[in-house]
């Protein structure tokens, strides 16, 4: 009757409202992460300097004293927090795109691993969500494995930001940090290295599947020195969430980007996503496109203290072949045509 119709209408209205609220929470969760990525380090440094010039200078001085004492912690595995990794905000972050983690093989807790993550994208959204939070269930999918996402060492010189990053299990992508985790932190460790780095980010654009890998062999040498198994990882959709202005080789824009990359460690990109209030306007929010991260089969690596170049080349070739096979096996499942080819540069 009429009462049932009214009740049904109210229920529809309630669910519509709940859906809208969840969407807004998803947007807020992604926005805070983008702002953290872009400005948190600089903002916290400036705020700390300002506080030093006020009557509250003692607070800043105490933090700086702690910073000196704690300076080497990022190089020793950091200070992860399961509480932070399990924040509800990361589940909203995951659902915005959405982001999924696909396991293809079991990983032994008696081994250590180096995951090669591809492609970089603009911000490595899939790498962060899957391995620096528990939003996609990495600890349930790979029980006993501790993931460490490696990022620019310069981030750990920024006050407050360094502590925030470490709480998620993020570490500096330098030899000291990786050596410590793979040799003095027991077994069951997995370091996730975005192999293509800044150079790869310069070429990421929707519809393009390419990786910078041919001359990236340092991670293979590290794996050999520690006997850590190599695991190829490909994120379908990572390049779809932002649009970028691509500067051609030899142009002034590419020259500036390469100079930044060489001297500072990152390459400034001119990119845009969607606006905060509308998907039809430009802004800093990424487009809500699915990102599916597939973790491939581990490649067993022997421990060789001083690997020769031939040995490095051999296992690097094995890794490239394994990555291409992984891409080819799953590409059609995640929206790409069978004719799509992974470009390895």
Short mmCIF file of C-alpha atoms in Angstrom, two decimals:
data_model
loop_
_atom_site.label_atom_id
_atom_site.label_comp_id
_atom_site.label_asym_id
_atom_site.label_seq_id
_atom_site.Cartn_x
_atom_site.Cartn_y
_atom_site.Cartn_z
CA UNK A 1 0.00 0.00 0.00
CA UNK A 2 0.88 3.65 0.37
CA UNK A 3 2.83 3.04 3.59
CA UNK A 4 5.03 0.46 1.90
CA UNK A 5 5.72 2.83 -1.01
CA UNK A 6 6.72 5.64 1.34
CA UNK A 7 8.97 3.29 3.34
CA UNK A 8 10.59 2.03 0.13
CA UNK A 9 11.19 5.60 -1.05
CA UNK A 10 12.76 6.54 2.30
CA UNK A 11 15.02 3.49 2.15
CA UNK A 12 16.13 4.42 -1.37
CA UNK A 13 16.84 7.96 -0.19
CA UNK A 14 18.82 6.64 2.78
CA UNK A 15 21.00 4.41 0.63
CA UNK A 16 21.53 7.16 -1.92
CA UNK A 17 22.66 9.48 0.87
CA UNK A 18 24.99 6.81 2.28
CA UNK A 19 26.47 6.25 -1.17
CA UNK A 20 27.15 9.96 -1.58
CA UNK A 21 28.77 10.18 1.85
CA UNK A 22 31.05 7.23 1.04
CA UNK A 23 32.03 8.82 -2.26
CA UNK A 24 32.96 12.06 -0.50
CA UNK A 25 35.00 10.13 2.06
CA UNK A 26 36.80 8.40 -0.79
CA UNK A 27 37.61 11.76 -2.39
CA UNK A 28 38.86 13.18 0.93
CA UNK A 29 41.06 10.14 1.57
CA UNK A 30 42.71 10.43 -1.86
CA UNK A 31 43.06 14.22 -1.60
CA UNK A 32 44.90 14.02 1.72
CA UNK A 33 47.33 11.51 0.23
CA UNK A 34 47.97 13.61 -2.89
CA UNK A 35 48.63 16.69 -0.73
CA UNK A 36 50.93 14.60 1.47
CA UNK A 37 52.82 13.44 -1.62
CA UNK A 38 53.18 16.95 -3.04
CA UNK A 39 53.58 19.37 -0.13
CA UNK A 40 53.70 17.73 3.32
CA UNK A 41 57.50 17.62 3.53
CA UNK A 42 57.98 21.28 2.57
CA UNK A 43 55.00 22.43 4.65
CA UNK A 44 56.23 20.67 7.80
CA UNK A 45 59.74 22.07 7.34
CA UNK A 46 58.40 25.62 7.03
CA UNK A 47 56.08 25.20 10.03
CA UNK A 48 58.95 23.89 12.15
CA UNK A 49 61.11 26.87 11.18
CA UNK A 50 58.26 29.24 12.03
CA UNK A 51 57.70 27.64 15.46
CA UNK A 52 61.41 28.11 16.21
CA UNK A 53 60.80 31.87 15.88
CA UNK A 54 57.84 31.94 18.29
CA UNK A 55 57.34 31.51 22.04
CA UNK A 56 56.78 27.80 21.39
CA UNK A 57 60.35 27.36 20.12
CA UNK A 58 61.07 24.72 22.79
CA UNK A 59 58.63 22.30 21.09
CA UNK A 60 60.46 22.61 17.78
CA UNK A 61 63.83 22.35 19.52
CA UNK A 62 62.78 19.12 21.25
CA UNK A 63 61.63 17.64 17.96
CA UNK A 64 64.89 18.62 16.25
CA UNK A 65 66.86 16.99 19.08
CA UNK A 66 64.77 13.84 18.59
CA UNK A 67 65.38 14.05 14.84
CA UNK A 68 69.15 14.01 15.37
CA UNK A 69 68.88 11.04 17.73
CA UNK A 70 66.54 9.16 15.37
CA UNK A 71 68.26 10.10 12.10
CA UNK A 72 69.40 6.60 11.10
CA UNK A 73 66.16 4.77 11.93
CA UNK A 74 64.88 4.86 8.31
CA UNK A 75 68.05 3.01 7.25
CA UNK A 76 67.36 0.26 9.79
CA UNK A 77 63.95 -0.90 8.74
CA UNK A 78 62.07 2.13 9.97
CA UNK A 79 59.28 2.12 12.52
CA UNK A 80 56.13 0.64 11.03
CA UNK A 81 52.77 0.90 12.77
CA UNK A 82 50.08 -1.70 12.17
CA UNK A 83 47.59 0.80 13.57
CA UNK A 84 48.43 3.35 10.86
CA UNK A 85 48.52 0.68 8.13
CA UNK A 86 45.00 -0.38 9.13
CA UNK A 87 43.42 3.09 9.20
CA UNK A 88 39.90 3.11 7.72
CA UNK A 89 40.94 5.99 5.47
CA UNK A 90 43.01 3.58 3.37
CA UNK A 91 39.95 1.46 2.64
CA UNK A 92 38.20 4.56 1.28
CA UNK A 93 41.39 5.30 -0.68
CA UNK A 94 41.25 1.77 -2.16
CA UNK A 95 37.58 1.99 -3.10
CA UNK A 96 37.94 5.34 -4.89
CA UNK A 97 39.67 3.73 -7.90
CA UNK A 98 39.25 0.81 -6.88
CA UNK A 99 42.65 -0.83 -6.25
CA UNK A 100 43.08 -4.62 -6.09
CA UNK A 101 46.01 -6.90 -5.25
CA UNK A 102 46.22 -10.22 -7.10
CA UNK A 103 48.36 -13.05 -5.74
CA UNK A 104 49.58 -15.67 -8.23
CA UNK A 105 52.06 -17.69 -6.12
CA UNK A 106 52.88 -18.33 -2.48
CA UNK A 107 55.98 -16.75 -0.95
CA UNK A 108 58.14 -18.65 1.53
CA UNK A 109 58.76 -16.91 4.85
CA UNK A 110 62.24 -18.45 4.90
CA UNK A 111 63.31 -16.28 1.96
CA UNK A 112 63.76 -12.56 1.38
CA UNK A 113 62.43 -10.85 -1.75
CA UNK A 114 62.87 -7.85 -3.99
CA UNK A 115 59.65 -6.94 -5.79
CA UNK A 116 60.12 -4.98 -9.00
CA UNK A 117 57.07 -2.73 -9.32
CA UNK A 118 56.00 -1.53 -12.79
CA UNK A 119 55.03 0.98 -14.05
CA UNK A 120 55.82 4.00 -11.89
CA UNK A 121 52.89 6.14 -13.00
CA UNK A 122 52.82 9.71 -11.71
CA UNK A 123 52.58 8.89 -7.99
CA UNK A 124 52.77 5.10 -7.63
CA UNK A 125 49.26 4.93 -6.19
CA UNK A 126 48.97 1.16 -6.52
CA UNK A 127 52.36 0.57 -4.89
CA UNK A 128 51.42 2.69 -1.89
CA UNK A 129 47.94 1.28 -1.34
CA UNK A 130 48.94 -2.36 -1.77
CA UNK A 131 52.20 -2.44 0.15
CA UNK A 132 52.16 0.48 2.63
CA UNK A 133 48.65 -0.14 3.93
CA UNK A 134 46.55 -3.20 4.68
CA UNK A 135 43.64 -1.97 2.56
CA UNK A 136 44.03 -4.76 -0.03
CA UNK A 137 45.02 -7.42 2.49
CA UNK A 138 48.71 -7.87 1.68
CA UNK A 139 49.41 -9.49 5.06
CA UNK A 140 46.53 -11.94 4.59
CA UNK A 141 47.50 -12.79 1.03
CA UNK A 142 51.18 -13.22 1.92
CA UNK A 143 51.23 -14.31 5.59
CA UNK A 144 54.57 -13.89 7.31
CA UNK A 145 55.91 -11.47 4.67
CA UNK A 146 56.82 -7.91 5.73
CA UNK A 147 56.58 -5.47 2.78
CA UNK A 148 58.83 -2.40 2.64
CA UNK A 149 58.06 0.11 -0.09
CA UNK A 150 61.27 1.91 -1.09
CA UNK A 151 61.11 5.59 -2.02
CA UNK A 152 63.44 8.59 -2.40
CA UNK A 153 65.87 8.94 0.50
CA UNK A 154 65.33 12.71 0.44
CA UNK A 155 61.82 12.24 1.83
CA UNK A 156 63.33 11.00 5.09
CA UNK A 157 65.15 14.28 5.63
CA UNK A 158 61.80 16.07 5.92
CA UNK A 159 60.50 16.50 9.50
CA UNK A 160 57.19 14.78 10.37
CA UNK A 161 56.90 13.39 6.82
CA UNK A 162 59.68 10.89 7.58
CA UNK A 163 57.78 9.56 10.60
CA UNK A 164 54.54 9.35 8.65
CA UNK A 165 56.24 7.38 5.87
CA UNK A 166 57.98 5.01 8.27
CA UNK A 167 54.68 4.22 9.99
CA UNK A 168 53.48 2.68 6.72
CA UNK A 169 56.59 0.53 6.32
CA UNK A 170 58.22 2.81 3.75
CA UNK A 171 62.02 2.91 3.60
CA UNK A 172 64.71 4.83 1.66
CA UNK A 173 65.66 3.34 -1.69
CA UNK A 174 69.39 3.33 -0.96
CA UNK A 175 71.98 0.63 -0.45
CA UNK A 176 72.33 1.06 3.33
CA UNK A 177 68.62 0.60 3.93
CA UNK A 178 68.22 -2.34 1.55
CA UNK A 179 71.36 -4.07 2.85
CA UNK A 180 70.09 -3.80 6.42
CA UNK A 181 66.62 -5.20 5.66
CA UNK A 182 67.95 -8.08 3.58
CA UNK A 183 70.85 -9.07 5.84
CA UNK A 184 70.11 -7.99 9.43
CA UNK A 185 66.33 -8.19 9.69
CA UNK A 186 65.78 -11.93 9.46
CA UNK A 187 63.78 -13.54 6.65
CA UNK A 188 60.31 -12.92 5.23
CA UNK A 189 61.15 -9.38 4.09
CA UNK A 190 59.98 -8.01 0.74
CA UNK A 191 61.40 -4.73 -0.54
CA UNK A 192 59.26 -3.15 -3.24
CA UNK A 193 61.35 -1.10 -5.66
CA UNK A 194 59.70 0.97 -8.38
CA UNK A 195 62.45 0.09 -10.82
CA UNK A 196 61.69 2.63 -13.55
CA UNK A 197 61.80 5.54 -11.10
CA UNK A 198 61.60 9.15 -12.19
CA UNK A 199 62.70 8.38 -15.75
CA UNK A 200 59.70 6.10 -16.23
CA UNK A 201 57.27 8.66 -14.80
CA UNK A 202 58.17 11.05 -17.64
CA UNK A 203 56.61 8.72 -20.21
CA UNK A 204 53.51 7.51 -18.38
CA UNK A 205 50.27 8.40 -20.08
CA UNK A 206 46.86 6.73 -20.43
CA UNK A 207 46.79 3.91 -22.92
CA UNK A 208 50.55 3.34 -22.81
CA UNK A 209 52.17 0.27 -21.26
CA UNK A 210 55.91 0.80 -21.18
CA UNK A 211 58.60 0.24 -18.57
CA UNK A 212 62.13 1.61 -18.14
CA UNK A 213 64.08 -1.55 -17.44
CA UNK A 214 66.76 -2.44 -20.02
CA UNK A 215 69.55 -0.59 -18.24
CA UNK A 216 68.16 -0.88 -14.71
CA UNK A 217 70.22 -3.71 -13.23
CA UNK A 218 71.18 -2.48 -9.78
CA UNK A 219 68.23 -4.22 -8.13
CA UNK A 220 69.33 -7.53 -9.69
CA UNK A 221 72.86 -7.08 -8.32
CA UNK A 222 71.43 -6.40 -4.87
CA UNK A 223 69.29 -9.53 -5.11
CA UNK A 224 72.36 -11.62 -5.99
CA UNK A 225 74.48 -10.17 -3.20
CA UNK A 226 71.81 -11.12 -0.64
CA UNK A 227 70.32 -14.18 -2.28
CA UNK A 228 66.91 -12.47 -2.35
CA UNK A 229 64.39 -13.83 -4.83
CA UNK A 230 63.15 -11.45 -7.53
CA UNK A 231 59.40 -11.01 -7.99
CA UNK A 232 57.96 -9.13 -11.01
CA UNK A 233 54.91 -6.99 -10.22
CA UNK A 234 52.75 -5.22 -12.80
CA UNK A 235 49.99 -2.72 -12.03
CA UNK A 236 47.37 -2.59 -14.76
CA UNK A 237 45.78 0.86 -14.78
CA UNK A 238 48.57 2.75 -12.97
CA UNK A 239 49.12 4.95 -16.03
CA UNK A 240 45.42 5.67 -16.49
CA UNK A 241 44.73 7.83 -13.43
CA UNK A 242 46.52 11.01 -14.59
CA UNK A 243 47.04 12.77 -17.90
CA UNK A 244 50.47 14.23 -18.56
CA UNK A 245 52.12 16.60 -20.99
CA UNK A 246 54.84 14.49 -22.62
CA UNK A 247 57.90 16.44 -23.77
CA UNK A 248 59.75 14.94 -26.73
CA UNK A 249 63.39 13.95 -26.44
CA UNK A 250 65.57 16.97 -27.25
CA UNK A 251 62.93 19.53 -26.26
CA UNK A 252 63.60 22.18 -23.60
CA UNK A 253 60.96 20.65 -21.36
CA UNK A 254 62.60 17.23 -21.36
CA UNK A 255 66.00 18.89 -20.77
CA UNK A 256 64.66 20.58 -17.60
CA UNK A 257 63.07 17.35 -16.39
CA UNK A 258 66.30 15.40 -16.85
CA UNK A 259 68.32 18.04 -15.01
CA UNK A 260 65.96 17.82 -12.03
CA UNK A 261 66.10 14.03 -12.18
CA UNK A 262 69.91 14.00 -12.23
CA UNK A 263 70.54 16.52 -9.44
CA UNK A 264 67.50 16.18 -7.16
CA UNK A 265 66.28 12.63 -7.77
CA UNK A 266 62.82 13.34 -9.12
CA UNK A 267 61.50 14.71 -12.39
CA UNK A 268 58.85 17.46 -12.36
CA UNK A 269 55.86 16.42 -14.47
CA UNK A 270 53.11 18.60 -15.87
CA UNK A 271 50.01 16.53 -15.21
CA UNK A 272 46.39 16.81 -14.21
CA UNK A 273 43.54 14.70 -12.99
CA UNK A 274 39.98 15.66 -12.17
CA UNK A 275 38.64 18.52 -10.07
CA UNK A 276 37.55 18.25 -6.44
CA UNK A 277 33.86 18.84 -7.16
CA UNK A 278 33.52 17.55 -10.71
CA UNK A 279 35.12 14.88 -12.84
CA UNK A 280 34.66 17.19 -15.85
CA UNK A 281 37.14 19.78 -14.58
CA UNK A 282 40.90 19.68 -14.16
CA UNK A 283 42.51 19.25 -10.77
CA UNK A 284 44.94 17.24 -8.64
CA UNK A 285 42.64 14.33 -7.87
CA UNK A 286 43.42 11.23 -9.93
CA UNK A 287 40.70 9.85 -12.16
CA UNK A 288 38.81 6.96 -10.59
CA UNK A 289 40.16 4.24 -12.88
CA UNK A 290 40.71 0.66 -11.66
CA UNK A 291 44.26 -0.30 -10.67
CA UNK A 292 44.99 -4.02 -10.42
CA UNK A 293 48.40 -5.03 -9.09
CA UNK A 294 49.49 -8.55 -10.02
CA UNK A 295 52.32 -10.13 -8.03
CA UNK A 296 54.08 -12.68 -10.22
CA UNK A 297 56.07 -15.84 -9.65
CA UNK A 298 59.31 -15.46 -7.66
CA UNK A 299 62.59 -16.13 -9.45
CA UNK A 300 64.99 -18.07 -7.23
CA UNK A 301 68.24 -16.16 -6.92
CA UNK A 302 71.52 -17.64 -5.58
CA UNK A 303 73.65 -15.72 -3.08
CA UNK A 304 76.80 -14.41 -4.78
CA UNK A 305 78.86 -11.90 -2.78
CA UNK A 306 80.51 -10.37 -5.84
CA UNK A 307 78.39 -11.20 -8.89
CA UNK A 308 80.00 -10.74 -12.29
CA UNK A 309 78.41 -8.64 -15.00
CA UNK A 310 77.52 -11.81 -16.91
CA UNK A 311 75.67 -13.17 -13.87
CA UNK A 312 73.81 -9.89 -13.40
CA UNK A 313 72.88 -9.81 -17.10
CA UNK A 314 71.68 -13.42 -16.99
CA UNK A 315 69.27 -12.92 -14.08
CA UNK A 316 68.20 -9.53 -15.40
CA UNK A 317 67.23 -11.21 -18.68
CA UNK A 318 65.27 -13.84 -16.71
CA UNK A 319 63.47 -11.08 -14.84
CA UNK A 320 62.53 -9.17 -18.02
CA UNK A 321 61.18 -12.34 -19.61
CA UNK A 322 59.18 -13.14 -16.48
CA UNK A 323 57.68 -9.63 -16.39
CA UNK A 324 56.64 -9.82 -20.05
CA UNK A 325 55.04 -13.25 -19.49
CA UNK A 326 53.16 -11.88 -16.48
CA UNK A 327 51.87 -8.94 -18.52
CA UNK A 328 50.83 -11.15 -21.44
CA UNK A 329 49.05 -13.65 -19.20
CA UNK A 330 46.85 -11.08 -17.42
CA UNK A 331 46.46 -8.22 -19.92
CA UNK A 332 43.16 -9.37 -21.46
CA UNK A 333 41.73 -10.12 -18.01
CA UNK A 334 42.17 -6.49 -17.04
CA UNK A 335 40.83 -4.73 -20.10
CA UNK A 336 43.70 -4.76 -22.59
CA UNK A 337 43.47 -6.31 -26.07
CA UNK A 338 45.43 -9.49 -26.83
CA UNK A 339 47.47 -7.49 -29.33
CA UNK A 340 48.81 -5.15 -26.61
CA UNK A 341 52.59 -5.42 -26.21
CA UNK A 342 54.60 -4.34 -23.15
CA UNK A 343 57.25 -1.88 -24.30
CA UNK A 344 60.56 -2.41 -22.48
CA UNK A 345 62.92 0.56 -22.74
#
